[in-house]
Amino acid sequence: MSKVNGLTRRASLALAASFSALPVMGLPGTAQAAPVRGGKMVYGRYADSLFLDPVLNDANVDIWVMTNLYDTLLLPTNDGVGVQPGLATKWEMKNGGKTLELTLREGVKFADGAPMTADDVKWSLDRCRNPKNGPWTDLVASIDSVSIASPTMIVLVLKHPDPSILAALATFNTAVLPKKLFEAAPGTTDEEKAKAYAEKPVGTGPFMLSSWQRGVSMKLVRNPHYWKKGEDGKALPYLDEVEFQIIPDDSTRLLKLKAGELHGTEFVPYSRVKELKAEKDIRMELWPSTKVSYITLNCHPKLKDGTDNPLSNVKVRQALNYAVNKDAIIAIVTQGLGVPMTSFMSSTTPLHHKQTLYKADVAKAKALLKEAGFPNGFETSCMMVAGNQDGLNTLTTLQQMWAAIGVKLKIEQLDNPSLTKRYRAEDFSMRTASWTNDISDPGEITTYFAYFPNIGSLHSGWQNKKVDALYLASNEEVDVKKRAAQYKEIQEIYAAEAPIVFLYETPYPVAFRKNALGFVQIPLGNNLFETAYVAK
Amino acid sequence: MNRGAWLLGRLAQIVPSFLLIGVVVFVLARLLPGDPMSAMLGDHASDATIARLNAQLGLDQSIPVQFLAFVEGIFRGELGVSIAYRVPVTQLIAERLPATLILTGLSAVIGIVVAVPLAFIAAMRENQWPDLVIRSVFQVGLSTPIFYVGLLLLTVFAAQLHLFPVGGYGEGWADHLWHLFLPACTLAFSFAAILMRSLRGAILQVLTAEFVDFARAKGLRSRLILGRHVLRNALIATVTLVGLHVGSLLGGAVITESVFAVPGVGRLMVESIFARDYPVIQSLTLVLAVLVSLAFLVTDIVQMWLDPRVGR
């Protein structure tokens, strides 16, 4: 959900296999040599964080680094599809999936040395599910009450059985904060206290914030009380310090990496990946993500200007999909780093149902257009964020592909807030877009893409009552097989009705100096530095 | 009219121009499509959430009411709180302004140090090879985009020769100057080109003036003529140009700061416009307007001192 520059967040082993150069050496437990302790790692980021409060933040630039400061009761596994023990060591579903008992890890301390208590856990969960608090409360809306059964046992009573509750307890917004410190922060409202607290956040994560110059750099230092152990049996993290430097310009970030002024950097442009792979001091890492890139189609019968909308006809939408050669787009836009979408959700999303979507077939596309009453095609337009090279490459390629079936595409470049405004007003024909998951569950993406009552299926106006009903039922279905069947049907209907043009999935391209090892980026996007180190 | 009254008159002109700039920017920012909260929350937040958060920021009030609140804040020394960064705007600007001031100051110095001697050489050797070489090199400076010059300097002098760091700002004064040297050269390139050309023209004009002929006829040595008459007159032109170019140097800083990862107000301005961070946009514009006006004022004063005709 959270989007910055159209980038959001989430993955599986199937995908892992499809991206070459998967950084196996980055996965904990498989590093070749013993990790080196101490020292500092300098990492170049394209944009700075804005607000380091797990509950009220709303952007990937916050979410992706916040897990270095805070822990959740459960943690996502590094492949992004499951959960593992975090601040809770055990969990048990009872009462037909309506009660969840969590056993707290003993001896966990916050970065300031204060012990983490059941009180902190209850308070944190109550805060993150308060509907007034920020954009993430829906993820934990099924919780009815949180109670402390004993100093080491927390009990959640749910309004209904919730198949995504474990994933939610491994998602950033349920992080445990120290109640006393937060409440002692200046301010009267939760928002004011959060602002003050997030200036100097204290969590149970592997690092703590030592200095932050907005837009310039952020320094994290080792939390001496961190509970997780490294390969050597001693407490993590290995590094004494992580320094984030904010360098918005792609070329400058890569020059800094080549000059050895950075150990690593994120968002390497696809066009530069090959070149970096050839550099002898640099290692390219392509981490499986949950990112899908697609074109949203307006499916309303009429456009905002009152004219008839050809895209409201399902055959037209199918024709547009058939006219697209995804492999060619992947080659042109991602330099071959992507793979075709096989559902509206990425193949790394749990319950993803793999389909072959609209294999390029111009004759079929033409036939469908003719059946729909557009034998000579029509004119349409697509919005994109001005200056976005990927968007422009995609649309100029689509222009040619669709010209073959008589569809003339006009490209409209807008700055992001202007585009968002028209999108939200549903005043568009098409737009370029991408999505990443925030939670390891298919529910989040489905509520935005397919479940109409939320935001009108990506503001497309497309509605399918069957899909809406299946989605609602799936939210209470704890039988994994039954839920998978529901999701299979949702994904099949969505594919057939095509409210989007399906394009591709891409990994997170990250580059490191050869001596900088152990970094992990999970499919949800979280940057993990706890096992990172700089070899001598 | 005496000089004091003239100066007061100049100061009085500045006040209404600030007010005008303030109103225009304030209104323009709000007329841009989109609003801070939808820019921040992106595509998928619900309309209700966005409306509630915009209301919390007071954005549901009419523009005149918001403007009055802003002006009232200025008199209390408050510029509001950044919507994106959630810290006081004064703090943000105070953190970012020094880098931009050092950058533009350094580039003005580099531009002057390079352009003034070269302009003299070019003028003295009009249409001979030194003149031609100098003019063609600067022609390149005038016609090359700033970001390209920046990347070129970074690649050669920082990434390959390791003489300078690849962007950034460093810590402490000496480190700042070292980090900002390449960006300042980048920014100075086109500025020096303009300065050199105009100064060369001014010198050529002064050299043909009657008073120079007269001085020569009196038998003054040419060094003295250059120093006392030509330089002084040419300096007037230089000062005017430098003053007028403070604005464009600040404008160029926007691009240079992004390429060289310099945490200045130029970059902050771009980020804030994309984030529709109204408090930052309006306050920063005002601060920059004050800076440019101050530069103009200083230019006028220096001109007055150099040229006795001004202010009489």
GROMACS .gro file of C-alpha atoms in nm, chain B residues 145-306:
model
  162
  681PRO     CA    1   2.337   2.145  -1.921
  682ILE     CA    2   2.442   2.177  -1.557
  683PHE     CA    3   2.366   1.817  -1.463
  684TYR     CA    4   2.587   1.693  -1.746
  685VAL     CA    5   2.883   1.909  -1.646
  686GLY     CA    6   2.829   1.785  -1.289
  687LEU     CA    7   2.830   1.418  -1.382
  688LEU     CA    8   3.136   1.470  -1.602
  689LEU     CA    9   3.332   1.636  -1.320
  690LEU     CA   10   3.218   1.367  -1.076
  691THR     CA   11   3.321   1.084  -1.305
  692VAL     CA   12   3.664   1.226  -1.387
  693PHE     CA   13   3.779   1.406  -1.073
  694ALA     CA   14   3.599   1.206  -0.805
  695ALA     CA   15   3.531   0.852  -0.922
  696GLN     CA   16   3.842   0.804  -1.139
  697LEU     CA   17   4.113   1.035  -1.008
  698HIS     CA   18   3.986   1.029  -0.645
  699LEU     CA   19   4.082   1.395  -0.601
  700PHE     CA   20   3.743   1.485  -0.454
  701PRO     CA   21   3.461   1.296  -0.282
  702VAL     CA   22   3.169   1.182  -0.499
  703GLY     CA   23   2.908   1.421  -0.371
  704GLY     CA   24   2.787   1.471  -0.017
  705TYR     CA   25   2.856   1.750   0.226
  706GLY     CA   26   3.100   1.623   0.487
  707GLU     CA   27   3.140   1.742   0.844
  708GLY     CA   28   3.315   2.062   0.951
  709TRP     CA   29   3.414   2.368   0.750
  710ALA     CA   30   3.719   2.239   0.567
  711ASP     CA   31   3.536   1.920   0.478
  712HIS     CA   32   3.235   2.118   0.352
  713LEU     CA   33   3.455   2.326   0.123
  714TRP     CA   34   3.629   2.015  -0.006
  715HIS     CA   35   3.296   1.842  -0.076
  716LEU     CA   36   3.145   2.150  -0.235
  717PHE     CA   37   3.436   2.235  -0.463
  718LEU     CA   38   3.321   2.025  -0.762
  719PRO     CA   39   2.957   2.128  -0.736
  720ALA     CA   40   3.066   2.491  -0.706
  721CYS     CA   41   3.279   2.453  -1.021
  722THR     CA   42   2.978   2.305  -1.198
  723LEU     CA   43   2.758   2.592  -1.094
  724ALA     CA   44   3.032   2.846  -1.171
  725PHE     CA   45   3.085   2.722  -1.527
  726SER     CA   46   2.793   2.892  -1.698
  727PHE     CA   47   2.807   3.186  -1.458
  728ALA     CA   48   3.174   3.245  -1.539
  729ALA     CA   49   3.092   3.223  -1.909
  730ILE     CA   50   2.832   3.497  -1.888
  731LEU     CA   51   3.051   3.708  -1.664
  732MET     CA   52   3.355   3.673  -1.890
  733ARG     CA   53   3.163   3.772  -2.201
  734SER     CA   54   2.998   4.077  -2.053
  735LEU     CA   55   3.314   4.191  -1.879
  736ARG     CA   56   3.514   4.153  -2.200
  737GLY     CA   57   3.256   4.366  -2.377
  738ALA     CA   58   3.264   4.625  -2.101
  739ILE     CA   59   3.642   4.643  -2.106
  740LEU     CA   60   3.648   4.682  -2.483
  741GLN     CA   61   3.400   4.965  -2.453
  742VAL     CA   62   3.597   5.140  -2.180
  743LEU     CA   63   3.919   5.097  -2.380
  744THR     CA   64   3.772   5.299  -2.665
  745ALA     CA   65   3.631   5.570  -2.436
  746GLU     CA   66   3.762   5.921  -2.477
  747PHE     CA   67   3.892   5.946  -2.121
  748VAL     CA   68   4.120   5.648  -2.185
  749ASP     CA   69   4.255   5.814  -2.497
  750PHE     CA   70   4.304   6.123  -2.291
  751ALA     CA   71   4.486   5.934  -2.018
  752ARG     CA   72   4.707   5.775  -2.283
  753ALA     CA   73   4.772   6.114  -2.436
  754LYS     CA   74   4.875   6.241  -2.092
  755GLY     CA   75   5.139   5.969  -2.105
  756LEU     CA   76   5.007   5.749  -1.824
  757ARG     CA   77   5.149   5.401  -1.825
  758SER     CA   78   4.902   5.145  -1.953
  759ARG     CA   79   4.913   4.947  -1.627
  760LEU     CA   80   4.790   5.253  -1.443
  761ILE     CA   81   4.523   5.317  -1.701
  762LEU     CA   82   4.405   4.960  -1.670
  763GLY     CA   83   4.411   4.958  -1.293
  764ARG     CA   84   4.259   5.296  -1.224
  765HIS     CA   85   4.021   5.354  -1.508
  766VAL     CA   86   3.939   5.041  -1.699
  767LEU     CA   87   3.923   4.803  -1.402
  768ARG     CA   88   3.707   5.034  -1.196
  769ASN     CA   89   3.460   5.085  -1.475
  770ALA     CA   90   3.459   4.721  -1.569
  771LEU     CA   91   3.404   4.627  -1.202
  772ILE     CA   92   3.078   4.816  -1.203
  773ALA     CA   93   2.956   4.589  -1.477
  774THR     CA   94   3.084   4.284  -1.290
  775VAL     CA   95   2.915   4.376  -0.965
  776THR     CA   96   2.586   4.434  -1.142
  777LEU     CA   97   2.611   4.098  -1.312
  778VAL     CA   98   2.708   3.907  -0.998
  779GLY     CA   99   2.419   4.068  -0.812
  780LEU     CA  100   2.172   3.988  -1.084
  781HIS     CA  101   2.296   3.632  -1.105
  782VAL     CA  102   2.250   3.542  -0.739
  783GLY     CA  103   1.899   3.435  -0.833
  784SER     CA  104   2.011   3.213  -1.117
  785LEU     CA  105   2.293   3.068  -0.905
  786LEU     CA  106   2.031   2.972  -0.646
  787GLY     CA  107   1.819   2.828  -0.927
  788GLY     CA  108   2.113   2.628  -1.062
  789ALA     CA  109   2.176   2.502  -0.711
  790VAL     CA  110   1.853   2.305  -0.736
  791ILE     CA  111   2.002   2.080  -1.004
  792THR     CA  112   2.358   2.082  -0.873
  793GLU     CA  113   2.246   1.987  -0.524
  794SER     CA  114   2.056   1.689  -0.658
  795VAL     CA  115   2.345   1.559  -0.872
  796PHE     CA  116   2.605   1.606  -0.596
  797ALA     CA  117   2.382   1.496  -0.309
  798VAL     CA  118   2.430   1.831  -0.137
  799PRO     CA  119   2.170   1.877   0.137
  800GLY     CA  120   2.077   2.234   0.048
  801VAL     CA  121   1.753   2.427   0.018
  802GLY     CA  122   1.739   2.375  -0.359
  803ARG     CA  123   1.684   2.004  -0.313
  804LEU     CA  124   1.448   2.072  -0.026
  805MET     CA  125   1.241   2.297  -0.253
  806VAL     CA  126   1.207   2.030  -0.523
  807GLU     CA  127   1.114   1.763  -0.267
  808SER     CA  128   0.862   1.994  -0.107
  809ILE     CA  129   0.692   2.081  -0.434
  810PHE     CA  130   0.650   1.713  -0.518
  811ALA     CA  131   0.521   1.648  -0.167
  812ARG     CA  132   0.291   1.954  -0.182
  813ASP     CA  133   0.450   2.048   0.150
  814TYR     CA  134   0.291   2.395   0.152
  815PRO     CA  135   0.453   2.533   0.468
  816VAL     CA  136   0.800   2.452   0.335
  817ILE     CA  137   0.730   2.579  -0.018
  818GLN     CA  138   0.597   2.916   0.097
  819SER     CA  139   0.854   2.975   0.370
  820LEU     CA  140   1.146   2.872   0.154
  821THR     CA  141   1.034   3.095  -0.132
  822LEU     CA  142   1.015   3.383   0.109
  823VAL     CA  143   1.361   3.312   0.250
  824LEU     CA  144   1.506   3.289  -0.101
  825ALA     CA  145   1.328   3.610  -0.200
  826VAL     CA  146   1.483   3.783   0.100
  827LEU     CA  147   1.825   3.650   0.001
  828VAL     CA  148   1.793   3.768  -0.358
  829SER     CA  149   1.662   4.109  -0.247
  830LEU     CA  150   1.953   4.140  -0.006
  831ALA     CA  151   2.189   4.054  -0.289
  832PHE     CA  152   2.033   4.326  -0.504
  833LEU     CA  153   2.061   4.572  -0.219
  834VAL     CA  154   2.426   4.493  -0.160
  835THR     CA  155   2.483   4.525  -0.535
  836ASP     CA  156   2.324   4.868  -0.532
  837ILE     CA  157   2.533   4.979  -0.236
  838VAL     CA  158   2.858   4.855  -0.388
  839GLN     CA  159   2.765   5.017  -0.717
  840MET     CA  160   2.697   5.340  -0.538
  841TRP     CA  161   3.042   5.323  -0.387
  842LEU     CA  162   3.211   5.235  -0.716
   0.00000   0.00000   0.00000
